Short mmCIF file of C-alpha atoms and ligand atoms in Angstrom, two decimals:
data_model
loop_
_atom_site.label_atom_id
_atom_site.label_comp_id
_atom_site.label_asym_id
_atom_site.label_seq_id
_atom_site.Cartn_x
_atom_site.Cartn_y
_atom_site.Cartn_z
CA MET A 1 55.48 105.09 107.42
CA CYS A 2 58.24 106.42 109.71
CA LYS A 3 60.67 104.08 107.97
CA LEU A 4 59.50 105.25 104.56
CA ALA A 5 60.10 108.84 105.69
CA GLU A 6 63.76 108.02 106.34
CA GLN A 7 64.06 107.00 102.70
CA TYR A 8 61.71 109.46 100.96
CA GLY A 9 61.71 112.52 103.24
CA GLU A 10 59.21 114.20 105.54
CA VAL A 11 56.49 114.47 102.91
CA PHE A 12 55.75 111.54 100.64
CA THR A 13 52.97 109.78 98.76
CA PHE A 14 51.85 106.18 98.65
CA HIS A 15 49.00 104.39 96.96
CA MET A 16 46.45 102.01 98.46
CA GLY A 17 44.36 100.59 95.66
CA SER A 18 43.64 103.50 93.36
CA THR A 19 43.80 106.11 96.15
CA LYS A 20 46.82 108.34 96.60
CA TYR A 21 47.68 109.32 100.20
CA VAL A 22 50.02 112.12 101.28
CA VAL A 23 51.92 111.40 104.50
CA LEU A 24 53.36 114.21 106.64
CA THR A 25 56.00 113.21 109.16
CA GLY A 26 57.98 115.00 111.87
CA TYR A 27 57.10 118.08 113.92
CA ASP A 28 57.99 120.68 111.29
CA ALA A 29 55.93 119.23 108.43
CA VAL A 30 52.90 118.35 110.59
CA LYS A 31 52.85 121.77 112.26
CA GLU A 32 53.32 123.61 108.97
CA ALA A 33 50.35 121.78 107.42
CA LEU A 34 47.92 121.70 110.38
CA VAL A 35 48.72 125.10 111.88
CA THR A 36 50.37 127.37 109.28
CA GLN A 37 48.17 126.08 106.44
CA ALA A 38 45.28 125.23 108.73
CA ASP A 39 42.51 126.00 106.22
CA ASP A 40 44.09 123.98 103.43
CA PHE A 41 44.52 120.84 105.55
CA GLY A 42 41.49 121.13 107.88
CA GLU A 43 38.97 118.94 106.03
CA ARG A 44 38.18 115.37 107.11
CA ASN A 45 38.72 112.53 104.66
CA LEU A 46 36.07 109.83 104.77
CA THR A 47 36.94 106.25 104.00
CA ARG A 48 34.29 104.24 102.15
CA VAL A 49 32.96 102.74 105.38
CA MET A 50 32.65 106.17 107.04
CA LYS A 51 31.08 107.76 103.97
CA ASN A 52 28.41 105.06 103.80
CA ASN A 53 27.68 104.93 107.51
CA LEU A 54 28.11 108.46 108.87
CA LYS A 55 27.43 110.49 105.70
CA GLY A 56 29.62 113.43 106.76
CA LYS A 57 27.39 114.16 109.78
CA GLY A 58 28.41 114.66 113.43
CA ILE A 59 31.77 116.03 114.57
CA VAL A 60 34.59 113.49 114.24
CA PHE A 61 33.63 112.46 110.71
CA GLY A 62 31.65 115.60 109.89
CA VAL A 63 32.52 117.65 106.81
CA GLY A 64 31.94 121.16 105.44
CA GLU A 65 29.48 123.61 106.98
CA SER A 66 27.65 120.88 108.88
CA TRP A 67 30.89 119.96 110.73
CA LYS A 68 31.71 123.62 111.43
CA THR A 69 28.27 124.22 112.94
CA MET A 70 28.35 121.04 115.03
CA ARG A 71 31.90 121.66 116.29
CA ARG A 72 31.14 125.26 117.30
CA PHE A 73 27.88 124.29 119.01
CA THR A 74 29.48 121.34 120.84
CA LEU A 75 32.42 123.37 122.10
CA SER A 76 30.26 126.16 123.48
CA THR A 77 27.67 123.78 124.96
CA LEU A 78 30.21 121.57 126.69
CA ARG A 79 31.91 124.68 128.07
CA ASP A 80 28.55 125.87 129.43
CA PHE A 81 28.27 122.55 131.26
CA GLY A 82 31.68 123.04 132.81
CA MET A 83 34.00 121.04 130.51
CA GLY A 84 37.53 121.90 131.56
CA ARG A 85 36.32 123.85 134.63
CA SER A 86 35.75 123.16 138.31
CA THR A 87 32.12 122.06 137.85
CA ILE A 88 33.24 118.99 135.97
CA ALA A 89 36.32 118.51 138.19
CA ASP A 90 33.94 117.68 141.07
CA ARG A 91 32.25 115.03 138.96
CA ILE A 92 35.62 113.57 137.95
CA GLU A 93 36.64 113.40 141.62
CA ASP A 94 33.42 111.49 142.43
CA GLU A 95 34.12 109.00 139.66
CA VAL A 96 37.75 108.53 140.73
CA GLN A 97 36.57 107.83 144.30
CA LYS A 98 34.33 105.07 142.96
CA VAL A 99 37.27 103.51 141.12
CA MET A 100 39.38 103.73 144.31
CA GLU A 101 36.71 101.76 146.19
CA ILE A 102 36.84 99.04 143.56
CA PHE A 103 40.65 98.95 143.64
CA MET A 104 40.44 98.64 147.44
CA GLN A 105 38.06 95.67 147.18
CA HIS A 106 40.75 93.70 145.33
CA GLN A 107 42.95 93.93 148.48
CA GLY A 108 46.21 93.95 146.57
CA ARG A 109 45.34 90.89 144.48
CA PRO A 110 45.89 91.01 140.68
CA PHE A 111 43.03 92.20 138.42
CA ASP A 112 42.51 93.80 135.00
CA PRO A 113 41.26 97.37 135.67
CA ILE A 114 40.06 98.11 132.13
CA ILE A 115 36.30 97.96 132.67
CA ASN A 116 36.46 100.09 135.85
CA ILE A 117 38.55 102.73 134.12
CA SER A 118 36.44 102.91 130.99
CA SER A 119 33.24 103.12 133.08
CA ALA A 120 34.63 106.00 135.15
CA VAL A 121 35.95 107.89 132.13
CA SER A 122 32.80 107.30 130.13
CA ASN A 123 30.59 108.53 132.97
CA ILE A 124 32.22 111.97 132.73
CA ILE A 125 31.18 112.36 129.12
CA CYS A 126 27.76 110.82 129.92
CA ILE A 127 27.18 113.54 132.53
CA LEU A 128 27.82 116.14 129.81
CA VAL A 129 25.87 114.39 127.04
CA PHE A 130 22.92 112.85 128.94
CA GLY A 131 23.01 114.93 132.12
CA HIS A 132 23.52 111.86 134.34
CA ARG A 133 25.97 109.07 135.17
CA PHE A 134 25.37 105.31 135.06
CA GLU A 135 26.04 102.72 137.75
CA TYR A 136 29.01 100.57 136.72
CA ASP A 137 26.85 97.44 136.55
CA ASP A 138 24.04 99.05 134.52
CA PRO A 139 23.44 96.59 131.64
CA GLN A 140 22.66 99.38 129.15
CA PHE A 141 25.88 101.20 130.01
CA LEU A 142 27.96 98.02 129.78
CA ARG A 143 26.37 97.26 126.43
CA LEU A 144 27.22 100.73 125.05
CA LEU A 145 30.82 100.35 126.24
CA LYS A 146 31.09 96.91 124.64
CA LEU A 147 29.70 98.16 121.31
CA THR A 148 32.19 101.05 121.39
CA THR A 149 35.21 98.85 122.09
CA GLU A 150 34.19 96.38 119.41
CA ASN A 151 33.63 99.03 116.76
CA VAL A 152 36.92 100.78 117.44
CA ARG A 153 38.57 97.42 116.70
CA LEU A 154 36.35 96.48 113.73
CA VAL A 155 36.78 99.77 111.87
CA THR A 156 40.44 98.99 111.28
CA SER A 157 40.14 95.23 110.77
CA PRO A 158 42.06 94.00 107.70
CA MET A 159 38.86 93.10 105.83
CA VAL A 160 37.29 96.52 106.45
CA GLN A 161 40.53 98.15 105.25
CA LEU A 162 40.34 96.12 102.05
CA TYR A 163 36.68 97.11 101.64
CA ASN A 164 37.76 100.78 101.93
CA ILE A 165 40.24 100.39 99.10
CA PHE A 166 38.68 97.92 96.66
CA PRO A 167 35.11 97.71 95.32
CA ILE A 168 34.25 94.63 97.40
CA PRO A 169 30.48 94.21 98.01
CA ALA A 170 29.61 95.02 101.61
CA PHE A 171 27.72 91.78 102.23
CA LEU A 172 30.95 89.79 101.80
CA VAL A 173 32.66 91.54 104.72
CA ASN A 174 31.53 90.06 108.05
CA ASP A 175 33.41 92.63 110.14
CA LEU A 176 31.62 95.39 108.26
CA GLN A 177 28.20 93.84 108.92
CA LYS A 178 29.03 93.61 112.61
CA PHE A 179 30.33 97.21 112.62
CA LYS A 180 27.05 98.41 111.06
CA GLN A 181 24.87 96.40 113.44
CA ASN A 182 26.77 97.68 116.47
CA GLY A 183 26.58 101.27 115.19
CA MET A 184 22.83 100.97 114.64
CA GLU A 185 22.28 99.51 118.09
CA SER A 186 24.18 102.25 119.92
CA ARG A 187 22.64 105.00 117.79
CA SER A 188 19.16 103.64 118.49
CA TYR A 189 19.81 104.19 122.21
CA PHE A 190 20.94 107.79 121.61
CA ARG A 191 17.92 108.32 119.35
CA LYS A 192 15.57 107.04 122.05
CA VAL A 193 17.03 109.40 124.67
CA TYR A 194 16.84 112.28 122.21
CA GLN A 195 13.19 111.60 121.33
CA GLN A 196 12.25 111.29 124.97
CA CYS A 197 14.02 114.56 125.69
CA LYS A 198 12.21 116.23 122.79
CA ALA A 199 8.82 114.98 123.99
CA GLU A 200 9.43 116.24 127.54
CA HIS A 201 11.14 119.46 126.52
CA ASP A 202 9.50 122.44 128.19
CA GLY A 203 12.08 125.15 127.47
CA SER A 204 13.37 125.18 131.07
CA ASP A 205 17.11 125.12 131.80
CA ALA A 206 19.06 122.70 129.65
CA ARG A 207 20.83 120.02 131.71
CA SER A 208 22.77 118.25 128.99
CA PHE A 209 24.18 118.39 125.46
CA ILE A 210 21.04 116.61 124.21
CA ASP A 211 18.76 119.12 125.98
CA SER A 212 20.66 122.06 124.47
CA PHE A 213 20.53 120.49 121.04
CA VAL A 214 16.72 120.15 121.27
CA THR A 215 16.41 123.80 122.39
CA ARG A 216 18.52 124.99 119.45
CA GLN A 217 16.65 122.75 117.03
CA GLN A 218 13.32 124.21 118.14
CA GLU A 219 14.68 127.75 117.87
CA GLU A 220 15.75 127.15 114.28
CA GLU A 221 12.64 125.22 113.22
CA GLY A 222 10.59 127.16 110.70
CA LYS A 223 13.14 130.03 110.72
CA ASN A 224 16.11 128.38 109.03
CA PRO A 225 15.17 125.88 106.32
CA LYS A 226 18.83 124.95 105.86
CA THR A 227 19.40 124.16 109.54
CA TYR A 228 22.01 121.56 110.46
CA PHE A 229 20.26 120.91 113.77
CA ASP A 230 18.56 117.72 112.66
CA GLU A 231 18.13 114.28 114.21
CA GLU A 232 21.06 112.73 112.34
CA ASN A 233 23.51 115.41 113.44
CA MET A 234 22.26 115.04 117.00
CA VAL A 235 22.66 111.25 117.05
CA PHE A 236 26.07 111.20 115.33
CA SER A 237 27.46 114.06 117.44
CA ALA A 238 26.33 112.44 120.70
CA THR A 239 27.75 109.04 119.71
CA ASN A 240 30.99 110.71 118.61
CA LEU A 241 31.32 112.33 122.02
CA PHE A 242 30.60 109.08 123.80
CA ILE A 243 33.21 107.14 121.82
CA ALA A 244 35.88 109.86 121.59
CA GLY A 245 35.34 110.80 125.23
CA THR A 246 35.79 107.22 126.42
CA GLU A 247 38.29 105.44 124.22
CA SER A 248 41.47 107.54 124.05
CA THR A 249 41.43 108.64 127.70
CA THR A 250 40.89 105.05 128.89
CA THR A 251 43.73 103.84 126.67
CA THR A 252 46.03 106.59 127.98
CA ILE A 253 45.25 105.66 131.59
CA ARG A 254 45.98 102.00 130.79
CA TRP A 255 49.38 102.98 129.34
CA GLY A 256 50.04 105.10 132.42
CA LEU A 257 49.31 102.32 134.91
CA LEU A 258 51.51 99.93 132.95
CA LEU A 259 54.41 102.38 132.63
CA LEU A 260 54.29 103.23 136.33
CA MET A 261 54.54 99.52 137.18
CA LYS A 262 57.37 99.10 134.72
CA TYR A 263 59.34 102.04 136.15
CA PRO A 264 58.84 101.81 139.96
CA HIS A 265 61.48 104.49 140.67
CA ILE A 266 59.40 106.99 138.64
CA GLN A 267 56.25 105.94 140.46
CA GLU A 268 58.00 106.47 143.81
CA LYS A 269 59.10 109.98 142.84
CA VAL A 270 55.52 110.90 141.87
CA GLN A 271 54.21 109.53 145.19
CA ALA A 272 56.86 111.45 147.14
CA GLU A 273 55.95 114.68 145.35
CA ILE A 274 52.23 114.18 145.99
CA GLU A 275 52.91 113.41 149.63
CA SER A 276 55.07 116.47 150.18
CA VAL A 277 52.72 118.91 148.38
CA ILE A 278 49.23 117.54 149.16
CA GLY A 279 49.83 115.07 151.98
CA ARG A 280 47.89 111.86 152.48
CA GLU A 281 44.53 113.16 153.68
CA ARG A 282 43.22 115.89 151.39
CA PRO A 283 42.12 114.62 147.95
CA PRO A 284 44.08 116.22 145.04
CA ARG A 285 42.48 119.16 143.24
CA VAL A 286 43.05 120.51 139.75
CA ASP A 287 44.92 123.59 140.98
CA ASP A 288 47.54 121.39 142.68
CA ARG A 289 48.99 120.68 139.24
CA LYS A 290 51.16 123.82 139.19
CA ASN A 291 52.86 122.66 142.39
CA LEU A 292 53.53 119.15 141.09
CA PRO A 293 55.99 119.64 138.20
CA TYR A 294 57.42 116.11 138.28
CA THR A 295 53.95 114.51 138.30
CA ASP A 296 52.90 116.81 135.45
CA ALA A 297 55.97 115.81 133.48
CA VAL A 298 55.23 112.10 134.03
CA LEU A 299 51.64 112.54 132.82
CA HIS A 300 52.83 114.33 129.67
CA GLU A 301 55.44 111.64 129.07
CA ILE A 302 52.75 108.94 129.43
CA GLN A 303 50.81 110.65 126.65
CA ARG A 304 53.87 111.12 124.47
CA PHE A 305 55.19 107.60 124.92
CA GLY A 306 51.70 105.98 124.86
CA ASN A 307 51.08 107.59 121.45
CA VAL A 308 47.46 106.45 121.47
CA ILE A 309 46.43 107.80 118.05
CA PRO A 310 49.68 107.38 116.10
CA ASN A 311 48.20 107.84 112.62
CA ASN A 312 45.82 110.66 113.59
CA ILE A 313 42.40 110.63 111.92
CA LEU A 314 42.55 111.11 108.15
CA HIS A 315 42.52 114.72 106.94
CA GLU A 316 42.12 115.93 103.37
CA THR A 317 42.97 119.02 101.38
CA LYS A 318 40.07 121.46 101.18
CA GLU A 319 41.28 123.09 97.94
CA ASP A 320 44.13 122.59 95.47
CA THR A 321 47.12 123.24 97.70
CA THR A 322 50.83 123.88 97.38
CA PHE A 323 52.91 122.47 100.21
CA ARG A 324 56.71 122.66 100.28
CA GLY A 325 56.70 122.98 96.51
CA TYR A 326 54.39 119.99 95.94
CA HIS A 327 51.01 120.39 94.28
CA ILE A 328 48.33 118.50 96.23
CA PRO A 329 44.92 118.41 94.52
CA LYS A 330 41.69 119.20 96.41
CA GLY A 331 40.27 116.13 98.18
CA THR A 332 43.59 114.27 98.59
CA PRO A 333 43.68 112.15 101.79
CA VAL A 334 46.41 113.38 104.13
CA ILE A 335 47.93 111.50 107.08
CA PRO A 336 49.52 113.95 109.57
CA LEU A 337 51.43 111.25 111.44
CA LEU A 338 51.22 112.18 115.12
CA GLY A 339 53.47 109.29 116.17
CA SER A 340 56.27 110.73 114.06
CA VAL A 341 55.95 114.03 115.98
CA LEU A 342 55.85 112.39 119.42
CA PHE A 343 58.98 110.37 118.56
CA ASP A 344 60.72 113.00 116.40
CA LYS A 345 64.43 112.71 117.19
CA THR A 346 65.01 116.39 116.41
CA GLN A 347 62.56 117.31 119.20
CA TRP A 348 63.10 114.75 121.95
CA GLN A 349 66.39 113.88 123.59
CA THR A 350 65.61 110.16 124.03
CA PRO A 351 62.48 109.60 121.93
CA HIS A 352 62.29 105.84 122.45
CA GLN A 353 62.82 105.96 126.21
CA PHE A 354 60.17 106.70 128.81
CA ASN A 355 61.79 109.83 130.18
CA PRO A 356 59.82 112.46 132.17
CA GLY A 357 62.92 114.67 131.80
CA HIS A 358 61.55 115.58 128.35
CA PHE A 359 59.18 117.94 130.18
CA LEU A 360 61.51 119.31 132.89
CA ASP A 361 64.13 122.03 132.85
CA GLU A 362 67.44 121.83 134.72
CA ASP A 363 65.82 123.12 137.90
CA GLY A 364 63.06 120.52 137.82
CA ARG A 365 60.41 122.97 136.61
CA PHE A 366 57.74 121.77 134.17
CA ILE A 367 58.28 122.93 130.58
CA LYS A 368 55.73 122.89 127.76
CA ARG A 369 56.98 121.31 124.55
CA ASP A 370 55.66 122.34 121.12
CA ALA A 371 56.10 118.83 119.76
CA PHE A 372 53.72 117.45 122.40
CA MET A 373 50.87 116.81 119.99
CA PRO A 374 48.82 113.77 121.09
CA PHE A 375 45.64 115.83 120.55
CA SER A 376 46.77 116.93 117.07
CA ALA A 377 46.63 120.64 116.13
CA GLY A 378 44.83 123.19 113.96
CA ARG A 379 41.19 123.27 112.88
CA ARG A 380 40.50 119.69 113.90
CA VAL A 381 42.39 119.64 117.18
CA CYS A 382 40.68 117.41 119.75
CA ILE A 383 37.84 119.25 121.47
CA GLY A 384 38.26 117.19 124.65
CA GLU A 385 41.90 118.16 125.31
CA ASN A 386 41.30 120.11 128.55
CA LEU A 387 38.80 117.60 129.83
CA ALA A 388 41.14 114.66 129.15
CA LYS A 389 44.08 116.41 130.86
CA MET A 390 41.94 117.08 133.91
CA GLU A 391 40.80 113.46 134.04
CA LEU A 392 44.37 112.15 133.72
CA PHE A 393 45.64 114.47 136.46
CA LEU A 394 42.91 113.70 138.99
CA PHE A 395 42.92 109.99 138.24
CA PHE A 396 46.66 109.46 138.67
CA THR A 397 47.23 111.78 141.62
CA THR A 398 44.29 110.34 143.59
CA LEU A 399 45.32 106.80 142.78
CA LEU A 400 48.99 107.23 143.67
CA GLN A 401 48.15 109.07 146.89
CA ARG A 402 46.50 105.84 148.09
CA PHE A 403 48.09 102.95 146.20
CA THR A 404 51.35 101.59 144.87
CA LEU A 405 50.95 99.75 141.58
CA ARG A 406 52.81 96.47 141.25
CA PRO A 407 52.89 93.67 138.68
CA PRO A 408 51.25 90.37 139.69
CA PRO A 409 53.40 88.09 141.91
CA GLY A 410 56.18 86.41 139.93
CA VAL A 411 56.33 89.13 137.25
CA GLN A 412 59.29 91.51 137.35
CA PRO A 413 58.72 95.15 136.32
CA GLN A 414 61.31 94.85 133.56
CA ASP A 415 59.40 91.88 132.06
CA LEU A 416 56.16 93.83 131.56
CA ASP A 417 55.13 93.81 127.92
CA LEU A 418 54.85 97.23 126.25
CA SER A 419 53.59 95.93 122.92
CA ALA A 420 50.26 97.14 121.58
CA THR A 421 47.14 95.56 120.11
CA PRO A 422 46.18 96.53 116.56
CA GLY A 423 43.16 98.82 116.16
CA PHE A 424 42.20 102.43 115.61
CA SER A 425 43.92 103.45 118.82
CA TYR A 426 47.26 102.11 119.96
CA ALA A 427 46.41 100.26 123.20
CA PRO A 428 48.49 98.04 125.48
CA VAL A 429 47.79 94.31 125.44
CA PRO A 430 45.51 93.34 128.38
CA TYR A 431 47.35 93.08 131.69
CA GLU A 432 46.70 92.65 135.40
CA LEU A 433 47.97 94.84 138.21
CA CYS A 434 48.07 94.79 141.99
CA ALA A 435 47.00 97.98 143.77
CA VAL A 436 48.72 97.78 147.15
CA LYS A 437 47.80 100.32 149.87
CA TYR A 438 50.46 103.04 150.05
C1 HEM B 1 43.84 111.41 126.06
C2 HEM B 1 42.68 111.57 125.47
C3 HEM B 1 42.45 112.02 124.07
C4 HEM B 1 43.30 112.02 122.98
C5 HEM B 1 44.76 111.57 122.93
C6 HEM B 1 42.57 112.55 121.86
C7 HEM B 1 43.09 112.73 120.59
C8 HEM B 1 42.37 113.18 119.50
C9 HEM B 1 42.90 113.28 118.16
C10 HEM B 1 44.32 112.93 117.73
C11 HEM B 1 41.91 113.74 117.36
C12 HEM B 1 41.97 113.97 115.85
C13 HEM B 1 42.42 115.38 115.55
C14 HEM B 1 42.60 115.63 114.06
O1 HEM B 1 41.82 115.16 113.25
O2 HEM B 1 43.58 116.32 113.69
C15 HEM B 1 40.72 113.95 118.20
C16 HEM B 1 39.53 114.43 117.75
C17 HEM B 1 38.41 114.57 118.55
N1 HEM B 1 38.32 114.33 119.90
FE1 HEM B 1 39.81 113.68 121.12
N2 HEM B 1 41.29 112.84 122.27
C18 HEM B 1 41.17 112.56 123.61
C19 HEM B 1 40.06 112.74 124.42
C20 HEM B 1 38.87 113.27 123.99
C21 HEM B 1 37.73 113.54 124.85
C22 HEM B 1 37.70 113.34 126.38
C23 HEM B 1 36.71 114.01 124.06
C24 HEM B 1 35.35 114.42 124.51
C25 HEM B 1 34.93 115.60 124.60
C26 HEM B 1 37.23 114.04 122.69
C27 HEM B 1 36.52 114.47 121.59
C28 HEM B 1 37.04 114.58 120.30
C29 HEM B 1 36.25 115.02 119.15
C30 HEM B 1 34.76 115.37 119.15
C31 HEM B 1 37.13 115.03 118.05
C32 HEM B 1 36.82 115.42 116.61
C33 HEM B 1 37.24 116.86 116.34
C34 HEM B 1 36.92 117.31 114.91
O3 HEM B 1 36.99 116.50 113.98
O4 HEM B 1 36.61 118.50 114.75
N3 HEM B 1 38.54 113.59 122.70
N4 HEM B 1 41.05 113.60 119.51
#
């Protein structure tokens, strides 16, 4: 799509089957659509598989008034439980300590850290959604994580993409059957927790997203016949949070670990900064960030370069819309291409190089960049942005205070593979690392 933009300009159309898609590329076009014309471009487009399975409910694939209500409720509830504030920072620190212990047990030998990272990251969202964490070897937890990983891959499998475009009967698409089965299995767990919570609900203080949902549902029962606080919205919103809260942050951390191994001189500079500002004894805290400009710049560059959701999630026009002189009818799928913003050569000095200097001024101070848009922008901007940033900061600073990351013996940093696996998110191919005591 970026190549097509070079030929056809920042805004262009292409067809898949009988559907016409509008692609927006580069910082200017994406910002103009998502921010300046936020209302026009704020609706979610549902592919055939999403329409049939999620029915416009929940948050990520929610539409219309139902989405608005769920998004507002989720944001305020998660804030009440400390999302983006110190309450949750303590929980993140606990989780990071657990990961450190596991890294320590490997005693500098090579291992793939993916399952430890996704368990730690997922536990943060579980604390908010369920009100508790899971042990890393809990079979139910491991099963939920497996179903999530599989479905994120299946939803963009070539056969499912074809099913989205052409009227192929569902029973012919094995990946779709598996996607549905997995979805039903994970939702049945969320449903069970919800029903248990409802049965035990006594109106006392809510301890989780699910608790608060039940309270609100009971408040609206009988009073508001059109309420959106129903079982389906509860189950889809909770599963959305579990998946969205686990997948992209885990993938970003995996890019970060790989990039730090690949560029050891950058890793050393981060470690030196942490050592001089925090020292080696006291664990890092969120408010150390302002005193760690180089580290902050590296974390932003990991997100820019990692580009974990390059195609964004499909938007659509809410009404007939005019954009840069083009008429775009209501309901047209729109792809605000985040990757084209994160690699826009008018915005970044060396877009295809991993260069923390993109976020530093001449005096080494951290600078915010408008084209830093991994969380998208506008009405649909990621609701977990602050939480994810907190997780990334505490994870990397705590890790690098204790360990140096190295490739397995015999592998040179420059030989590390930065290619990605296909799927909904852009993730590095599996790799092993050695965490050597610093
Ligand atoms: C580094 C980590 C993350 C990245 C890069 C990321 C990125 C994104 C992007 C690109 C979108 C689509 C925005 C759009 O449609 O324009 C999104 C949506 C969303 N994200 Fe995240 N996200 C991250 C972490 C999280 C976390 C930790 C949570 C959990 C609270 C979360 C919850 C959501 C939800 C619920 C939506 C749907 C918003 C809506 O449709 O209204 N994300 N995220």
